[in-house]
Amino acid sequence: MKRHGVLVFVFLAAFITYLDRVCISVAAPSMQKDLGLSAIEMGWVFTAFYVAYAIFEIPAAWAGDRWGQRRTLIRIVGGWSIFTMLTGTVRSYATLLLVRFFFGAAESGAFPTLSRSLSRWFPAHERGFANGLMWTGARLGGAVSPALAVLAMAWVGWRGAFLLYGLVGLVWVAACAIWFRDAPADEPVATTGPLPWKQLLFNRDLLILCATYFASGFGFQFFVTWLPTYLTREHGLTLARSGIYASLPLLAGALGCALGGLVSDWITRRSGSLLWGRRIVGAGGFLLGAAGFLAAVSARSPELAVACLAFASGAHDLTLPVVWATCTDLGGRFGGTAGGWMNLASSLSGMLAPVASAGLAQWFGSFHAVFWVTILFYLAGALLWLFIDPRKPAIS
């Protein structure tokens, strides 16, 4: 069926998104050495992406609602692929900051647009699975990126690795232009009429959902920014081993994404309650994720530390399918814009996390301080899920 092809296409787009985004975490030690950057300066490089991502997230997501997902995705994936390639050309700290800022601007709106596309093709009781598979693709991209980056860097250096990663995205763009369509033939592509901004953006349930996604983002950023550095600095691993080990939490996250969507849809069908199908998985994933980070604090070997962090990542990522399915439920025909609003919260967390994590590790002498802050965020996220009701859309 056509919609299954769409699901595969969305999976691949999400895969490439994190393939490109995570590459820099593995390249960071080499980039710091070649460009003479401190840990704090590298933290600002990570943050530059999220500053732009936050600024342009809502306009980019709205563009998908207004003019269709296909055209928007061609612009998004093509843009981020070009700036991924340009990352490999930088020669100074200032240029690196600028390129990563434009990379973030180009990638903004990607997941709201992809999720909105899924909501056009799948009914509400199947959106948990569909969004779960999308995020499985994202986590798999992040999981294989460290190992592939290590191989690419050994072959063509860190600069060449960014060139190769960017080319993969351009192949997807060509396929999108030829094959991808926004929606079934009997559904209009673009949304007509003015967007009721106040009604959408200040909806109570959507605001609480944004708060949970902010809490979610802080812990996740550690896996795509400082995890390889943590493994080399605090557990003495080589760059090659840290790249392989760093892929395991994201691989566990891929499993969590797939499982979270399936479990949510199963609970919804068995109980007949969309509310509890989403709420149980949302709150439970945060609690289990907090437990994983707590266990990692006392881990003394790199293997045990990575195992605990992989559990935390997999457990937390149970929540992603229900977060995005709930967002499109609440957003209705402006589900993409609602997704942009929610993803803005995660972007703000992403702006805070890399530099805050570097500062916490420097101040306390260990990344374990980051783990404790993440635990607090995850406990707050679990509590907030008890107040979200996906059955009351902000806009029908």
mmCIF file of C-alpha atoms in Angstrom:
data_model
loop_
_atom_site.group_PDB
_atom_site.id
_atom_site.type_symbol
_atom_site.label_atom_id
_atom_site.label_comp_id
_atom_site.label_asym_id
_atom_site.label_seq_id
_atom_site.Cartn_x
_atom_site.Cartn_y
_atom_site.Cartn_z
ATOM 1 C CA MET A 1 0.000 0.000 0.000
ATOM 2 C CA LYS A 2 1.037 3.573 -0.682
ATOM 3 C CA ARG A 3 0.954 4.549 2.984
ATOM 4 C CA HIS A 4 3.441 1.822 3.895
ATOM 5 C CA GLY A 5 5.799 3.273 1.309
ATOM 6 C CA VAL A 6 5.279 6.691 2.909
ATOM 7 C CA LEU A 7 6.162 5.180 6.283
ATOM 8 C CA VAL A 8 9.408 3.787 4.889
ATOM 9 C CA PHE A 9 10.198 7.150 3.318
ATOM 10 C CA VAL A 10 9.612 8.974 6.605
ATOM 11 C CA PHE A 11 11.733 6.366 8.402
ATOM 12 C CA LEU A 12 14.629 7.046 6.015
ATOM 13 C CA ALA A 13 14.315 10.824 6.397
ATOM 14 C CA ALA A 14 14.450 10.501 10.179
ATOM 15 C CA PHE A 15 17.407 8.114 9.877
ATOM 16 C CA ILE A 16 19.381 10.602 7.785
ATOM 17 C CA THR A 17 18.488 13.454 10.146
ATOM 18 C CA TYR A 18 20.324 11.866 13.046
ATOM 19 C CA LEU A 19 23.006 10.365 10.848
ATOM 20 C CA ASP A 20 24.034 13.944 10.082
ATOM 21 C CA ARG A 21 23.313 15.415 13.511
ATOM 22 C CA VAL A 22 25.273 12.883 15.597
ATOM 23 C CA CYS A 23 28.373 12.850 13.386
ATOM 24 C CA ILE A 24 29.718 15.977 15.076
ATOM 25 C CA SER A 25 29.691 14.373 18.543
ATOM 26 C CA VAL A 26 32.234 11.782 17.381
ATOM 27 C CA ALA A 27 34.244 14.320 15.419
ATOM 28 C CA ALA A 28 34.297 16.751 18.372
ATOM 29 C CA PRO A 29 37.652 15.665 19.915
ATOM 30 C CA SER A 30 39.420 15.883 16.536
ATOM 31 C CA MET A 31 37.736 19.194 15.722
ATOM 32 C CA GLN A 32 38.752 20.640 19.082
ATOM 33 C CA LYS A 33 42.361 19.621 18.480
ATOM 34 C CA ASP A 34 42.579 20.891 14.891
ATOM 35 C CA LEU A 35 40.733 24.158 15.508
ATOM 36 C CA GLY A 36 42.106 24.784 19.023
ATOM 37 C CA LEU A 37 38.717 24.779 20.760
ATOM 38 C CA SER A 38 38.040 24.387 24.484
ATOM 39 C CA ALA A 39 35.240 22.200 25.848
ATOM 40 C CA ILE A 40 33.111 25.277 26.535
ATOM 41 C CA GLU A 41 33.660 26.574 22.993
ATOM 42 C CA MET A 42 32.676 23.174 21.600
ATOM 43 C CA GLY A 43 29.592 23.328 23.784
ATOM 44 C CA TRP A 44 28.650 26.602 22.095
ATOM 45 C CA VAL A 45 29.120 24.932 18.715
ATOM 46 C CA PHE A 46 26.558 22.308 19.742
ATOM 47 C CA THR A 47 24.295 25.052 21.085
ATOM 48 C CA ALA A 48 24.480 27.167 17.906
ATOM 49 C CA PHE A 49 22.495 24.465 16.124
ATOM 50 C CA TYR A 50 19.699 24.641 18.680
ATOM 51 C CA VAL A 51 19.552 28.433 18.740
ATOM 52 C CA ALA A 52 18.731 28.461 15.030
ATOM 53 C CA TYR A 53 16.553 25.363 15.354
ATOM 54 C CA ALA A 54 14.465 27.149 17.983
ATOM 55 C CA ILE A 55 14.179 30.424 16.050
ATOM 56 C CA PHE A 56 12.980 28.843 12.813
ATOM 57 C CA GLU A 57 11.080 25.807 14.138
ATOM 58 C CA ILE A 58 7.555 27.208 14.179
ATOM 59 C CA PRO A 59 7.784 29.097 10.846
ATOM 60 C CA ALA A 60 9.232 26.004 9.164
ATOM 61 C CA ALA A 61 6.551 23.722 10.590
ATOM 62 C CA TRP A 62 3.812 26.187 9.620
ATOM 63 C CA ALA A 63 5.183 26.201 6.060
ATOM 64 C CA GLY A 64 4.521 22.460 5.874
ATOM 65 C CA ASP A 65 0.903 22.969 6.963
ATOM 66 C CA ARG A 66 0.452 25.840 4.567
ATOM 67 C CA TRP A 67 2.190 24.615 1.396
ATOM 68 C CA GLY A 68 2.474 20.879 1.880
ATOM 69 C CA GLN A 69 4.993 18.492 3.391
ATOM 70 C CA ARG A 70 6.729 17.400 0.166
ATOM 71 C CA ARG A 71 7.925 20.853 -0.848
ATOM 72 C CA THR A 72 8.910 21.670 2.712
ATOM 73 C CA LEU A 73 10.886 18.454 3.186
ATOM 74 C CA ILE A 74 12.839 18.984 -0.043
ATOM 75 C CA ARG A 75 13.926 22.373 1.283
ATOM 76 C CA ILE A 76 14.689 21.029 4.779
ATOM 77 C CA VAL A 77 16.675 17.917 3.872
ATOM 78 C CA GLY A 78 18.472 19.623 0.999
ATOM 79 C CA GLY A 79 19.463 22.548 3.210
ATOM 80 C CA TRP A 80 20.766 20.535 6.136
ATOM 81 C CA SER A 81 22.704 18.236 3.784
ATOM 82 C CA ILE A 82 24.509 21.185 2.231
ATOM 83 C CA PHE A 83 25.449 22.627 5.637
ATOM 84 C CA THR A 84 26.572 19.205 6.842
ATOM 85 C CA MET A 85 29.005 19.179 3.936
ATOM 86 C CA LEU A 86 30.107 22.758 4.666
ATOM 87 C CA THR A 87 30.937 21.787 8.271
ATOM 88 C CA GLY A 88 33.890 19.877 6.864
ATOM 89 C CA THR A 89 35.292 23.032 5.255
ATOM 90 C CA VAL A 90 35.535 25.312 8.310
ATOM 91 C CA ARG A 91 38.900 26.732 9.393
ATOM 92 C CA SER A 92 37.985 28.842 12.420
ATOM 93 C CA TYR A 93 35.765 28.871 15.487
ATOM 94 C CA ALA A 94 33.653 31.748 14.144
ATOM 95 C CA THR A 95 33.033 30.012 10.830
ATOM 96 C CA LEU A 96 32.118 26.769 12.589
ATOM 97 C CA LEU A 97 29.572 28.588 14.761
ATOM 98 C CA LEU A 98 28.046 30.217 11.678
ATOM 99 C CA VAL A 99 27.813 26.999 9.674
ATOM 100 C CA ARG A 100 26.251 25.060 12.548
ATOM 101 C CA PHE A 101 23.753 27.898 13.076
ATOM 102 C CA PHE A 102 22.646 27.654 9.451
ATOM 103 C CA PHE A 103 22.579 23.861 9.762
ATOM 104 C CA GLY A 104 20.091 24.235 12.615
ATOM 105 C CA ALA A 105 18.020 26.731 10.624
ATOM 106 C CA ALA A 106 17.882 24.363 7.657
ATOM 107 C CA GLU A 107 16.845 21.359 9.750
ATOM 108 C CA SER A 108 14.141 23.210 11.696
ATOM 109 C CA GLY A 109 10.646 21.894 11.092
ATOM 110 C CA ALA A 110 11.797 18.434 10.001
ATOM 111 C CA PHE A 111 10.041 16.269 12.573
ATOM 112 C CA PRO A 112 6.827 18.325 12.814
ATOM 113 C CA THR A 113 6.553 18.101 9.018
ATOM 114 C CA LEU A 114 7.268 14.346 8.966
ATOM 115 C CA SER A 115 4.807 13.691 11.809
ATOM 116 C CA ARG A 116 2.104 15.779 10.127
ATOM 117 C CA SER A 117 2.600 13.755 6.968
ATOM 118 C CA LEU A 118 2.010 10.559 8.962
ATOM 119 C CA SER A 119 -1.176 12.003 10.461
ATOM 120 C CA ARG A 120 -2.523 12.465 6.915
ATOM 121 C CA TRP A 121 -1.903 8.825 6.045
ATOM 122 C CA PHE A 122 -2.695 7.016 9.345
ATOM 123 C CA PRO A 123 -5.773 7.077 11.633
ATOM 124 C CA ALA A 124 -5.424 8.082 15.311
ATOM 125 C CA HIS A 125 -5.287 4.506 16.663
ATOM 126 C CA GLU A 126 -2.316 3.698 14.379
ATOM 127 C CA ARG A 127 -0.320 6.896 14.854
ATOM 128 C CA GLY A 128 1.572 5.579 17.866
ATOM 129 C CA PHE A 129 3.103 2.850 15.718
ATOM 130 C CA ALA A 130 3.717 5.191 12.766
ATOM 131 C CA ASN A 131 5.432 7.827 14.903
ATOM 132 C CA GLY A 132 7.307 5.082 16.721
ATOM 133 C CA LEU A 133 8.767 3.843 13.456
ATOM 134 C CA MET A 134 9.719 7.388 12.481
ATOM 135 C CA TRP A 135 11.647 7.813 15.728
ATOM 136 C CA THR A 136 13.105 4.339 15.392
ATOM 137 C CA GLY A 137 14.656 5.588 12.167
ATOM 138 C CA ALA A 138 16.019 8.658 13.957
ATOM 139 C CA ARG A 139 17.585 6.622 16.730
ATOM 140 C CA LEU A 140 19.021 4.042 14.339
ATOM 141 C CA GLY A 141 20.595 6.888 12.381
ATOM 142 C CA GLY A 142 22.097 8.188 15.597
ATOM 143 C CA ALA A 143 23.168 4.683 16.615
ATOM 144 C CA VAL A 144 25.095 3.846 13.457
ATOM 145 C CA SER A 145 26.450 7.364 12.965
ATOM 146 C CA PRO A 146 29.234 7.095 15.599
ATOM 147 C CA ALA A 147 30.615 3.840 14.216
ATOM 148 C CA LEU A 148 30.317 5.035 10.618
ATOM 149 C CA ALA A 149 31.900 8.357 11.547
ATOM 150 C CA VAL A 150 34.873 6.583 13.112
ATOM 151 C CA LEU A 151 35.344 4.546 9.913
ATOM 152 C CA ALA A 152 34.898 7.579 7.678
ATOM 153 C CA MET A 153 37.312 9.639 9.766
ATOM 154 C CA ALA A 154 39.908 6.887 9.572
ATOM 155 C CA TRP A 155 39.494 6.891 5.788
ATOM 156 C CA VAL A 156 39.063 10.565 4.834
ATOM 157 C CA GLY A 157 39.431 12.483 8.109
ATOM 158 C CA TRP A 158 36.727 14.380 9.981
ATOM 159 C CA ARG A 159 36.325 16.878 7.143
ATOM 160 C CA GLY A 160 35.679 14.178 4.570
ATOM 161 C CA ALA A 161 33.233 12.427 6.915
ATOM 162 C CA PHE A 162 30.922 15.462 6.868
ATOM 163 C CA LEU A 163 31.072 15.518 3.060
ATOM 164 C CA LEU A 164 30.025 11.871 2.803
ATOM 165 C CA TYR A 165 27.193 12.277 5.302
ATOM 166 C CA GLY A 166 25.814 15.289 3.448
ATOM 167 C CA LEU A 167 25.731 13.422 0.145
ATOM 168 C CA VAL A 168 23.413 10.788 1.654
ATOM 169 C CA GLY A 169 20.788 13.461 2.345
ATOM 170 C CA LEU A 170 20.940 14.792 -1.195
ATOM 171 C CA VAL A 171 20.115 11.313 -2.526
ATOM 172 C CA TRP A 172 16.961 11.309 -0.353
ATOM 173 C CA VAL A 173 16.000 14.744 -1.715
ATOM 174 C CA ALA A 174 16.165 13.475 -5.288
ATOM 175 C CA ALA A 175 13.949 10.503 -4.411
ATOM 176 C CA CYS A 176 11.500 12.765 -2.543
ATOM 177 C CA ALA A 177 11.104 15.052 -5.543
ATOM 178 C CA ILE A 178 10.255 12.088 -7.768
ATOM 179 C CA TRP A 179 8.096 9.834 -5.564
ATOM 180 C CA PHE A 180 6.876 11.334 -2.297
ATOM 181 C CA ARG A 181 3.358 12.769 -1.965
ATOM 182 C CA ASP A 182 1.816 14.694 0.922
ATOM 183 C CA ALA A 183 -1.404 12.787 1.409
ATOM 184 C CA PRO A 184 -3.886 10.336 -0.132
ATOM 185 C CA ALA A 185 -5.318 11.613 -3.396
ATOM 186 C CA ASP A 186 -8.691 12.488 -1.848
ATOM 187 C CA GLU A 187 -7.245 14.797 0.829
ATOM 188 C CA PRO A 188 -6.273 18.435 0.143
ATOM 189 C CA VAL A 189 -2.545 19.081 0.408
ATOM 190 C CA ALA A 190 -2.389 22.562 1.863
ATOM 191 C CA THR A 191 -4.312 24.035 4.780
ATOM 192 C CA THR A 192 -6.528 26.968 3.899
ATOM 193 C CA GLY A 193 -7.677 29.762 6.137
ATOM 194 C CA PRO A 194 -5.887 31.713 8.874
ATOM 195 C CA LEU A 195 -4.147 29.862 11.677
ATOM 196 C CA PRO A 196 -5.715 30.601 15.097
ATOM 197 C CA TRP A 197 -2.373 31.151 16.844
ATOM 198 C CA LYS A 198 -3.692 31.928 20.307
ATOM 199 C CA GLN A 199 -6.105 28.997 20.340
ATOM 200 C CA LEU A 200 -3.371 26.595 19.240
ATOM 201 C CA LEU A 201 -0.238 27.779 21.008
ATOM 202 C CA PHE A 202 -1.862 28.482 24.369
ATOM 203 C CA ASN A 203 -3.899 25.323 24.590
ATOM 204 C CA ARG A 204 -3.468 23.910 28.118
ATOM 205 C CA ASP A 205 -2.682 20.330 27.121
ATOM 206 C CA LEU A 206 -0.282 21.389 24.380
ATOM 207 C CA LEU A 207 1.590 23.668 26.788
ATOM 208 C CA ILE A 208 1.996 20.812 29.279
ATOM 209 C CA LEU A 209 3.140 18.555 26.452
ATOM 210 C CA CYS A 210 5.742 21.187 25.541
ATOM 211 C CA ALA A 211 6.982 21.141 29.130
ATOM 212 C CA THR A 212 7.414 17.352 29.037
ATOM 213 C CA TYR A 213 9.367 17.663 25.801
ATOM 214 C CA PHE A 214 11.634 20.265 27.352
ATOM 215 C CA ALA A 215 12.360 17.805 30.171
ATOM 216 C CA SER A 216 12.932 15.072 27.607
ATOM 217 C CA GLY A 217 15.431 17.084 25.600
ATOM 218 C CA PHE A 218 17.947 17.732 28.367
ATOM 219 C CA GLY A 219 18.817 14.085 28.931
ATOM 220 C CA PHE A 220 18.786 13.134 25.273
ATOM 221 C CA GLN A 221 21.297 15.835 24.320
ATOM 222 C CA PHE A 222 23.956 14.083 26.370
ATOM 223 C CA PHE A 223 23.791 11.077 24.034
ATOM 224 C CA VAL A 224 24.348 13.135 20.879
ATOM 225 C CA THR A 225 26.912 15.603 22.233
ATOM 226 C CA TRP A 226 29.065 14.604 25.204
ATOM 227 C CA LEU A 227 28.719 10.810 25.471
ATOM 228 C CA PRO A 228 31.890 9.969 23.466
ATOM 229 C CA THR A 229 33.825 12.577 25.461
ATOM 230 C CA TYR A 230 32.485 11.142 28.729
ATOM 231 C CA LEU A 231 33.612 7.647 27.744
ATOM 232 C CA THR A 232 37.105 8.766 26.748
ATOM 233 C CA ARG A 233 37.631 11.166 29.654
ATOM 234 C CA GLU A 234 36.060 9.274 32.573
ATOM 235 C CA HIS A 235 36.466 5.666 31.435
ATOM 236 C CA GLY A 236 39.657 5.874 29.409
ATOM 237 C CA LEU A 237 38.301 4.495 26.144
ATOM 238 C CA THR A 238 39.947 5.144 22.804
ATOM 239 C CA LEU A 239 38.115 7.221 20.200
ATOM 240 C CA ALA A 240 37.311 4.085 18.207
ATOM 241 C CA ARG A 241 35.837 2.236 21.197
ATOM 242 C CA SER A 242 33.955 5.279 22.426
ATOM 243 C CA GLY A 243 32.375 5.656 18.977
ATOM 244 C CA ILE A 244 31.144 2.078 19.070
ATOM 245 C CA TYR A 245 29.969 2.265 22.692
ATOM 246 C CA ALA A 246 28.229 5.597 22.074
ATOM 247 C CA SER A 247 25.996 3.941 19.501
ATOM 248 C CA LEU A 248 24.471 1.533 22.025
ATOM 249 C CA PRO A 249 22.181 3.974 23.919
ATOM 250 C CA LEU A 250 20.795 5.247 20.621
ATOM 251 C CA LEU A 251 20.327 1.676 19.398
ATOM 252 C CA ALA A 252 18.391 0.964 22.589
ATOM 253 C CA GLY A 253 16.424 4.139 21.893
ATOM 254 C CA ALA A 254 15.446 2.773 18.487
ATOM 255 C CA LEU A 255 13.990 -0.297 20.189
ATOM 256 C CA GLY A 256 12.228 1.900 22.727
ATOM 257 C CA CYS A 257 10.638 4.025 19.997
ATOM 258 C CA ALA A 258 9.280 0.995 18.167
ATOM 259 C CA LEU A 259 8.037 -0.630 21.359
ATOM 260 C CA GLY A 260 6.492 2.548 22.774
ATOM 261 C CA GLY A 261 4.301 3.067 19.737
ATOM 262 C CA LEU A 262 3.177 -0.563 19.659
ATOM 263 C CA VAL A 263 2.408 -0.648 23.396
ATOM 264 C CA SER A 264 0.496 2.624 23.272
ATOM 265 C CA ASP A 265 -1.681 1.486 20.354
ATOM 266 C CA TRP A 266 -2.233 -1.901 22.051
ATOM 267 C CA ILE A 267 -3.374 -0.290 25.324
ATOM 268 C CA THR A 268 -5.637 2.057 23.370
ATOM 269 C CA ARG A 269 -7.302 -0.824 21.500
ATOM 270 C CA ARG A 270 -7.638 -3.079 24.568
ATOM 271 C CA SER A 271 -8.910 -0.410 26.951
ATOM 272 C CA GLY A 272 -10.766 1.694 24.426
ATOM 273 C CA SER A 273 -9.071 4.704 26.030
ATOM 274 C CA LEU A 274 -6.766 6.946 24.015
ATOM 275 C CA LEU A 275 -6.079 8.829 27.243
ATOM 276 C CA TRP A 276 -4.480 5.898 29.068
ATOM 277 C CA GLY A 277 -2.890 4.454 25.966
ATOM 278 C CA ARG A 278 -0.807 7.614 25.756
ATOM 279 C CA ARG A 279 -0.504 8.510 29.447
ATOM 280 C CA ILE A 280 0.770 5.159 30.783
ATOM 281 C CA VAL A 281 3.562 4.936 28.235
ATOM 282 C CA GLY A 282 4.460 8.631 28.584
ATOM 283 C CA ALA A 283 4.798 8.663 32.369
ATOM 284 C CA GLY A 284 6.260 5.153 32.607
ATOM 285 C CA GLY A 285 9.029 5.872 30.099
ATOM 286 C CA PHE A 286 10.213 8.919 32.035
ATOM 287 C CA LEU A 287 10.305 7.005 35.326
ATOM 288 C CA LEU A 288 12.292 4.127 33.868
ATOM 289 C CA GLY A 289 14.648 6.548 32.144
ATOM 290 C CA ALA A 290 15.355 8.279 35.472
ATOM 291 C CA ALA A 291 16.146 4.887 37.011
ATOM 292 C CA GLY A 292 18.670 4.181 34.258
ATOM 293 C CA PHE A 293 20.540 7.444 34.808
ATOM 294 C CA LEU A 294 20.516 6.812 38.558
ATOM 295 C CA ALA A 295 22.154 3.418 38.024
ATOM 296 C CA ALA A 296 24.775 4.972 35.711
ATOM 297 C CA VAL A 297 25.967 7.270 38.514
ATOM 298 C CA SER A 298 27.421 4.318 40.428
ATOM 299 C CA ALA A 299 28.778 2.418 37.400
ATOM 300 C CA ARG A 300 32.538 1.913 37.625
ATOM 301 C CA SER A 301 33.264 0.195 34.314
ATOM 302 C CA PRO A 302 32.590 1.578 30.835
ATOM 303 C CA GLU A 303 30.561 -1.519 29.955
ATOM 304 C CA LEU A 304 28.260 -1.124 32.955
ATOM 305 C CA ALA A 305 27.979 2.630 32.443
ATOM 306 C CA VAL A 306 26.949 2.181 28.825
ATOM 307 C CA ALA A 307 24.507 -0.587 29.766
ATOM 308 C CA CYS A 308 22.808 1.702 32.295
ATOM 309 C CA LEU A 309 22.709 4.592 29.856
ATOM 310 C CA ALA A 310 21.355 2.318 27.123
ATOM 311 C CA PHE A 311 18.545 1.272 29.478
ATOM 312 C CA ALA A 312 17.851 4.935 30.280
ATOM 313 C CA SER A 313 17.768 5.848 26.590
ATOM 314 C CA GLY A 314 15.564 2.925 25.575
ATOM 315 C CA ALA A 315 13.134 3.498 28.448
ATOM 316 C CA HIS A 316 12.891 7.214 27.838
ATOM 317 C CA ASP A 317 12.337 6.737 24.116
ATOM 318 C CA LEU A 318 9.192 4.749 24.825
ATOM 319 C CA THR A 319 7.677 8.211 25.238
ATOM 320 C CA LEU A 320 8.553 9.667 21.833
ATOM 321 C CA PRO A 321 5.803 8.015 19.763
ATOM 322 C CA VAL A 322 3.107 9.061 22.231
ATOM 323 C CA VAL A 323 4.471 12.605 22.485
ATOM 324 C CA TRP A 324 4.287 13.135 18.724
ATOM 325 C CA ALA A 325 1.023 11.248 18.226
ATOM 326 C CA THR A 326 -0.545 13.317 21.010
ATOM 327 C CA CYS A 327 0.785 16.506 19.461
ATOM 328 C CA THR A 328 -0.851 15.814 16.105
ATOM 329 C CA ASP A 329 -4.046 14.814 17.950
ATOM 330 C CA LEU A 330 -4.111 18.175 19.713
ATOM 331 C CA GLY A 331 -3.093 20.178 16.648
ATOM 332 C CA GLY A 332 -5.737 18.820 14.305
ATOM 333 C CA ARG A 333 -5.353 20.209 10.799
ATOM 334 C CA PHE A 334 -2.495 22.382 12.081
ATOM 335 C CA GLY A 335 -0.654 19.397 13.543
ATOM 336 C CA GLY A 336 2.622 20.408 11.915
ATOM 337 C CA THR A 337 2.555 23.858 13.496
ATOM 338 C CA ALA A 338 1.673 22.279 16.855
ATOM 339 C CA GLY A 339 4.670 19.991 16.395
ATOM 340 C CA GLY A 340 6.859 23.010 15.719
ATOM 341 C CA TRP A 341 5.652 24.640 18.945
ATOM 342 C CA MET A 342 6.407 21.481 20.903
ATOM 343 C CA ASN A 343 9.764 20.966 19.224
ATOM 344 C CA LEU A 344 10.657 24.553 20.093
ATOM 345 C CA ALA A 345 10.549 23.500 23.745
ATOM 346 C CA SER A 346 12.976 20.684 23.015
ATOM 347 C CA SER A 347 15.176 23.114 21.091
ATOM 348 C CA LEU A 348 15.327 25.437 24.084
ATOM 349 C CA SER A 349 16.398 22.460 26.174
ATOM 350 C CA GLY A 350 18.920 21.602 23.477
ATOM 351 C CA MET A 351 20.320 25.144 23.665
ATOM 352 C CA LEU A 352 20.742 24.814 27.415
ATOM 353 C CA ALA A 353 22.006 21.258 27.691
ATOM 354 C CA PRO A 354 25.384 21.191 25.837
ATOM 355 C CA VAL A 355 26.869 24.254 27.532
ATOM 356 C CA ALA A 356 25.236 23.480 30.888
ATOM 357 C CA SER A 357 26.575 19.927 30.718
ATOM 358 C CA ALA A 358 30.086 21.160 29.960
ATOM 359 C CA GLY A 359 29.848 23.601 32.858
ATOM 360 C CA LEU A 360 28.481 20.999 35.282
ATOM 361 C CA ALA A 361 31.185 18.503 34.332
ATOM 362 C CA GLN A 362 33.870 21.152 34.744
ATOM 363 C CA TRP A 363 32.501 22.484 38.034
ATOM 364 C CA PHE A 364 31.906 19.109 39.699
ATOM 365 C CA GLY A 365 34.705 17.249 37.946
ATOM 366 C CA SER A 366 32.411 14.593 36.453
ATOM 367 C CA PHE A 367 29.532 14.164 34.031
ATOM 368 C CA HIS A 368 27.645 12.487 36.877
ATOM 369 C CA ALA A 369 26.388 15.953 37.799
ATOM 370 C CA VAL A 370 24.644 15.993 34.411
ATOM 371 C CA PHE A 371 23.044 12.650 35.254
ATOM 372 C CA TRP A 372 21.543 14.018 38.492
ATOM 373 C CA VAL A 373 20.037 17.020 36.719
ATOM 374 C CA THR A 374 18.602 14.703 34.065
ATOM 375 C CA ILE A 375 16.992 12.544 36.741
ATOM 376 C CA LEU A 376 15.174 15.596 38.124
ATOM 377 C CA PHE A 377 13.974 16.581 34.658
ATOM 378 C CA TYR A 378 12.691 13.069 33.966
ATOM 379 C CA LEU A 379 10.776 12.875 37.251
ATOM 380 C CA ALA A 380 9.117 16.190 36.398
ATOM 381 C CA GLY A 381 8.262 14.860 32.928
ATOM 382 C CA ALA A 382 6.576 11.780 34.393
ATOM 383 C CA LEU A 383 4.453 13.937 36.680
ATOM 384 C CA LEU A 384 3.395 16.266 33.875
ATOM 385 C CA TRP A 385 2.067 13.367 31.803
ATOM 386 C CA LEU A 386 -0.660 12.864 34.402
ATOM 387 C CA PHE A 387 -2.230 16.162 33.320
ATOM 388 C CA ILE A 388 -2.261 15.675 29.529
ATOM 389 C CA ASP A 389 -5.472 14.692 27.738
ATOM 390 C CA PRO A 390 -5.017 13.866 24.011
ATOM 391 C CA ARG A 391 -8.782 13.571 23.482
ATOM 392 C CA LYS A 392 -9.370 17.342 23.414
ATOM 393 C CA PRO A 393 -7.870 18.835 20.237
ATOM 394 C CA ALA A 394 -7.042 22.517 20.322
ATOM 395 C CA ILE A 395 -8.304 22.810 16.738
ATOM 396 C CA SER A 396 -10.630 20.331 15.046
#
